[in-house]
Coordinates of C-alpha atoms in Angstrom, one line a residue:
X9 CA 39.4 37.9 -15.1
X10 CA 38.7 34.0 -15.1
X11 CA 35.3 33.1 -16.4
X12 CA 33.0 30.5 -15.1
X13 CA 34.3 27.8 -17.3
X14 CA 38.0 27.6 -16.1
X15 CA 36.9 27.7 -12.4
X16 CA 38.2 24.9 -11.1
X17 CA 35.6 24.0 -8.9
X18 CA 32.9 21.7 -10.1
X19 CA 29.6 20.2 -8.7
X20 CA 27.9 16.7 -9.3
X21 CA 24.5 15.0 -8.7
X22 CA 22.6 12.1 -10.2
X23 CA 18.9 10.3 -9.6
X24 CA 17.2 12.8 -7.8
X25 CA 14.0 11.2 -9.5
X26 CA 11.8 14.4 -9.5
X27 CA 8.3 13.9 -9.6
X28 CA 6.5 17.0 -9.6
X29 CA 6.7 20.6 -9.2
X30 CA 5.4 19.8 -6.0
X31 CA 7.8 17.4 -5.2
X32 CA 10.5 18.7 -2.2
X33 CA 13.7 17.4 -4.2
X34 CA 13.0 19.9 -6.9
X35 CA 13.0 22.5 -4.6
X36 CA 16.1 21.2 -3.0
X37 CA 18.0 21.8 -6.6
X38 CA 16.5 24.5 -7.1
X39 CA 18.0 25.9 -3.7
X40 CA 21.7 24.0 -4.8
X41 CA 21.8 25.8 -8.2
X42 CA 21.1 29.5 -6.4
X43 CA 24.2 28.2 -4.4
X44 CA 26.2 27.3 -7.4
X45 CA 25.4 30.7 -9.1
X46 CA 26.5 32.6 -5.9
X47 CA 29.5 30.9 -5.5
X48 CA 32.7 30.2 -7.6
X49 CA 31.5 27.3 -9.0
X50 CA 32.8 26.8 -12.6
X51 CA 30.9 23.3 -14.0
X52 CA 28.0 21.4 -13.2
X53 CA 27.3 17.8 -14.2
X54 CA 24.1 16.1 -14.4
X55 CA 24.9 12.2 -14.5
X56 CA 21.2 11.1 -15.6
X57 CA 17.7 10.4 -14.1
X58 CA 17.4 14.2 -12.8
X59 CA 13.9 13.7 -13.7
X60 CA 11.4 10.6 -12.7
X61 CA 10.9 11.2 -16.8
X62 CA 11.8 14.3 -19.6
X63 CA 11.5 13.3 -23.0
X64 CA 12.7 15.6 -26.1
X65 CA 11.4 18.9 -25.9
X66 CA 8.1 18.7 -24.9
X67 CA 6.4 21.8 -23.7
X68 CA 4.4 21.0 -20.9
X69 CA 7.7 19.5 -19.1
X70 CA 9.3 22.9 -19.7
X71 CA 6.7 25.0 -18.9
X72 CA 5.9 22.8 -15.3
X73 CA 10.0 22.7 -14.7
X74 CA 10.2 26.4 -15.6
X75 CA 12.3 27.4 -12.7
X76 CA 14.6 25.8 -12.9
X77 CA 15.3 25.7 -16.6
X78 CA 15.2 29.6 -15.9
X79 CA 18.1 28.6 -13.3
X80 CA 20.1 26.5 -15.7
X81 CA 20.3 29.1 -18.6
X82 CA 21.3 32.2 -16.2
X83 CA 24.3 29.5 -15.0
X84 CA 25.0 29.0 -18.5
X85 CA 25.2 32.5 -19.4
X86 CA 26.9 33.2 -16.5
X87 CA 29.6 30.8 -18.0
X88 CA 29.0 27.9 -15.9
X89 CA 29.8 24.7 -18.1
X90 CA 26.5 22.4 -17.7
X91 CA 26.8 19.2 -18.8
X92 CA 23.8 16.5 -18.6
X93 CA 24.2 12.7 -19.2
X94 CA 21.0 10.7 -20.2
X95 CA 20.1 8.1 -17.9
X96 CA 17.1 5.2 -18.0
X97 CA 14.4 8.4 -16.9
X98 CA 15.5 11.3 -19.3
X99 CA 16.0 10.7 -23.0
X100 CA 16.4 12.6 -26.3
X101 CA 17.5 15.6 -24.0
X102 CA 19.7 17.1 -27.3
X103 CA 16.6 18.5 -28.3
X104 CA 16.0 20.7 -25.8
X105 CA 19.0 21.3 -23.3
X106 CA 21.5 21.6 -25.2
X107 CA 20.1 23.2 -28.4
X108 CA 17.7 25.3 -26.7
X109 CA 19.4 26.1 -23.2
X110 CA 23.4 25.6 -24.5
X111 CA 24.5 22.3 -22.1
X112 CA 26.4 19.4 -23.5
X113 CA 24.4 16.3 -23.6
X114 CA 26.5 12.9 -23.4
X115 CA 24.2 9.3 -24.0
X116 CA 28.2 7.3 -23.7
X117 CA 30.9 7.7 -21.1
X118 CA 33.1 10.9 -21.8
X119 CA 36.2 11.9 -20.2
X120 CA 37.3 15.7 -18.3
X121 CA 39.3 17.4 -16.5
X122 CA 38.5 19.9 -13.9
X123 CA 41.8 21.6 -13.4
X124 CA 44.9 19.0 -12.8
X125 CA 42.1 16.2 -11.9
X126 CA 40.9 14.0 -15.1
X127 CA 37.4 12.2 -15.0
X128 CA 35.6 9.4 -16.3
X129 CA 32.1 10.8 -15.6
X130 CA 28.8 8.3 -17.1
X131 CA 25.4 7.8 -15.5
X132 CA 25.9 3.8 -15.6
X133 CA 23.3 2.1 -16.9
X134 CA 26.0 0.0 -18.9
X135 CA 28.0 -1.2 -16.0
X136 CA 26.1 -4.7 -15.5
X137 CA 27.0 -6.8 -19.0
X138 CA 24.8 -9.3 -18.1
X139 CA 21.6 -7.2 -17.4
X140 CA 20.9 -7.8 -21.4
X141 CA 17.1 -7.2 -21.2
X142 CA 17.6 -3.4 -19.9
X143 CA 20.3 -3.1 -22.3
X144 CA 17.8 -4.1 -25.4
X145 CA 15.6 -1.5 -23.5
X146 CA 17.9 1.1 -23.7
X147 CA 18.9 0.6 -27.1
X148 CA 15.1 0.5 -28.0
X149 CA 14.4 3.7 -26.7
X150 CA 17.0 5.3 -28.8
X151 CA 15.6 4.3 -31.8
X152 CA 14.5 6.6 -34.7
X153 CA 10.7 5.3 -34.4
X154 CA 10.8 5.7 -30.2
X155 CA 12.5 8.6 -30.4
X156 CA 9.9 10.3 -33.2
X157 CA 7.0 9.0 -31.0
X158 CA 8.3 10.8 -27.7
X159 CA 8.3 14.3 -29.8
X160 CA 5.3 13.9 -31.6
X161 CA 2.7 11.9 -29.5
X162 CA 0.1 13.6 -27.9
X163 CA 1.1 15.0 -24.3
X164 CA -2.0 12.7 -22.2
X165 CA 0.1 9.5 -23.9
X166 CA 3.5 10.4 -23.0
X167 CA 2.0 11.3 -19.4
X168 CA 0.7 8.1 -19.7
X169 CA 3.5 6.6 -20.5
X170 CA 5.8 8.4 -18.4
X171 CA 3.9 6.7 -15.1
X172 CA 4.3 3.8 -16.3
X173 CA 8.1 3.8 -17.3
X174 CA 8.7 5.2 -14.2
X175 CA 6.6 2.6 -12.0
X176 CA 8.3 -0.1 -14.4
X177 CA 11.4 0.7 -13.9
X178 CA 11.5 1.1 -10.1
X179 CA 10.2 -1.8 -9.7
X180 CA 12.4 -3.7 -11.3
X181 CA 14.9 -2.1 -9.9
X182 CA 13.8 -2.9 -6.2
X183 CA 12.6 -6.2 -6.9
X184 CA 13.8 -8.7 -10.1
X185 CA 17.2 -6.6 -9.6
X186 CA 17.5 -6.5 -5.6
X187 CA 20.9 -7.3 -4.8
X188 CA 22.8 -6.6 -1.6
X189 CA 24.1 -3.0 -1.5
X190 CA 27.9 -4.9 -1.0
X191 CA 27.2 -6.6 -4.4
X192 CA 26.2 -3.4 -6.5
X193 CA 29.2 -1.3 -5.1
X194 CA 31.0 -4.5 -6.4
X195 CA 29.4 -4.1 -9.6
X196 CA 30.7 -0.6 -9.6
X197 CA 34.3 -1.4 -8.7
X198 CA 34.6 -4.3 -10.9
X199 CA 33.0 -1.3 -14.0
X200 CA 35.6 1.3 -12.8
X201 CA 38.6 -0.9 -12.6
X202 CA 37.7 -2.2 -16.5
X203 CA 37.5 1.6 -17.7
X204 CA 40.6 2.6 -15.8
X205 CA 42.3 0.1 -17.6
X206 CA 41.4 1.1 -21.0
X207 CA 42.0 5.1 -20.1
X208 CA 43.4 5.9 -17.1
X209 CA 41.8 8.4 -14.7
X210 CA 42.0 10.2 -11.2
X211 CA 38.3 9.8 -10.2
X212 CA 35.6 7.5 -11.4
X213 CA 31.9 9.0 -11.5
X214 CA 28.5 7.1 -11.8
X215 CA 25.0 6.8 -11.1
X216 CA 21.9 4.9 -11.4
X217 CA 22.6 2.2 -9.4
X218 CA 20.7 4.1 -6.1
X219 CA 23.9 3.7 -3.6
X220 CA 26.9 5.6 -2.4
X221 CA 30.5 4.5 -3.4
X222 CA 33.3 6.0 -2.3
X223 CA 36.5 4.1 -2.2
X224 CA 40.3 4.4 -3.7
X225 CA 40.8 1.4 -6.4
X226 CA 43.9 0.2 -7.9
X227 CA 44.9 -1.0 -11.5
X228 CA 48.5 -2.2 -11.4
X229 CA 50.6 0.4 -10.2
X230 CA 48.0 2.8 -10.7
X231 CA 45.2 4.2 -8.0
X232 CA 42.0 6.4 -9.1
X233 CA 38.9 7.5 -6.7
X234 CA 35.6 5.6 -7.3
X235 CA 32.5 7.9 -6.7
X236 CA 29.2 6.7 -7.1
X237 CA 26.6 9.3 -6.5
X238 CA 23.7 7.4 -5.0
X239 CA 19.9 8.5 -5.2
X240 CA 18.1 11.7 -3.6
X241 CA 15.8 9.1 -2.8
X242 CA 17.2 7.9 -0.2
X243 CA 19.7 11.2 1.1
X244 CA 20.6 14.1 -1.3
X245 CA 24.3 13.7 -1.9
X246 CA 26.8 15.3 -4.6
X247 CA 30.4 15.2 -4.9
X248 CA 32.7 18.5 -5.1
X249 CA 35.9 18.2 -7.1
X250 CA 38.0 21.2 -6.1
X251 CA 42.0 21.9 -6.4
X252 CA 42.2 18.6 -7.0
X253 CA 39.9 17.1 -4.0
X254 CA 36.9 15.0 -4.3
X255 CA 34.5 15.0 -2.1
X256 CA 30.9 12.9 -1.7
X257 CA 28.8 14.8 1.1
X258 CA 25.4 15.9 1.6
X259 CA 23.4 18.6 -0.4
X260 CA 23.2 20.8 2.5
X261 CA 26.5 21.4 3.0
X262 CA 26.8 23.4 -0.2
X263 CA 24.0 25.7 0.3

């Protein structure tokens, strides 16, 4: 009997920006991963910012997000493969999801394959070169001396903080980087085409940027699928990659 793990059927969503307990997107994956443990699905890929902000392990985030870390480890044991890229919202998540709860945690680009279909899967806060004051950001916050203070400072500062990264960064988002949506799906192309021609692939998967993509590119003589996953904040999507089809469509027609 096949386990979970060579299903090849595999599910993927990115920047659903949860807030709260409270807030109705949580609930909303909360209702997609009772789907994904009911049916034959056989991996499940986070591509970054899941969370408006997670840091480390601390215990108030998983005592608040309870249910659905609950959710996550029965997929796991179930032999669901969960994998979970860091994004600009969610950082040092080694330290609890994948040594407490067993997912893979990726901070770079890493390449699968989900049956006969190979991937380039990354959460894509790397595809503008130019963008160098988020990229000293991001390579700040992995520090030794950031990452120590978002495990050991006390839990009203990284609340604090948390507010504030998460107001910071959306705003810059909207505003200093507010490009047309033609331009950033551009941005994403032009990113895709450059990793294709360093590794070739059949689909292309990203994030962060907040809109859809879904387009067939060309390299040469060679043709992949570019996906990017867009934002919950704007429409729940996630793509299905099953017997070798992709798919981008919304979250409801899973459940």
């Amino acid at each position: 009997m096949a386990t979970r793990s060579t299903v090849n059927r595999a599910v993927f969503v990115s920047d659903i920006h949860i807030s709260s307990p409270e807030d109705p997107k949580f609930k909303l994956l909360l209702e997609l991963l009772e789907a994904c443990a009911s049916k034959e699905i056989g991996h499940l890929f986070f591509v970054g910012d899941i969370f408006d902000f997670w840091i480390a392990d601390r215990k108030f985030l998983i005592t608040a997000y309870s249910p659905l870390v609950d959710r996550i480890r029965n997929l796991v044991e179930a032999g669901v493969r969960v994998h979970y890229f860091e994004g600009n919202h969610d950082l040092d998540l080694r330290r609890f999801w994948q040594d407490n709860l067993g997912a893979s945690v990726h901070t770079e680009a890493a390449y699968f394959h989900i049956g006969t279909t190979s991937l380039r899967v990354e959460h894509g806060d790397q595809m503008n070169l130019n963008d160098r004051g988020y990229r000293f950001l991001r390579w700040l916050l992995r520090t030794r001396l950031f990452v120590w203070l978002g495990r050991y400072l006390p839990e009203f500062v990284i609340r604090w903080l948390g507010a504030r990264a998460s107001t910071t960064s959306r705003t810059y988002t909207s505003t200093v980087k507010a490009l047309s949506d033609d331009q950033v799906r551009e941005t994403v192309r032009r990113h895709a085409r450059w990793a294709y021609s360093r590794q070739a692939f059949d689909v292309f998967v990203s994030g962060h940027v907040h809109v859809t993509e879904d387009s067939l590119q060309s390299v040469g003589e060679g043709t992949f699928k570019c996906i990017n996953l867009g934002t919950w904040l704007k429409k729940p999507m996630l793509l299905e990659i099953q017997d070798g089809e992709a798919s981008l469509r919304p979250v409801e027609e899973l459940l």
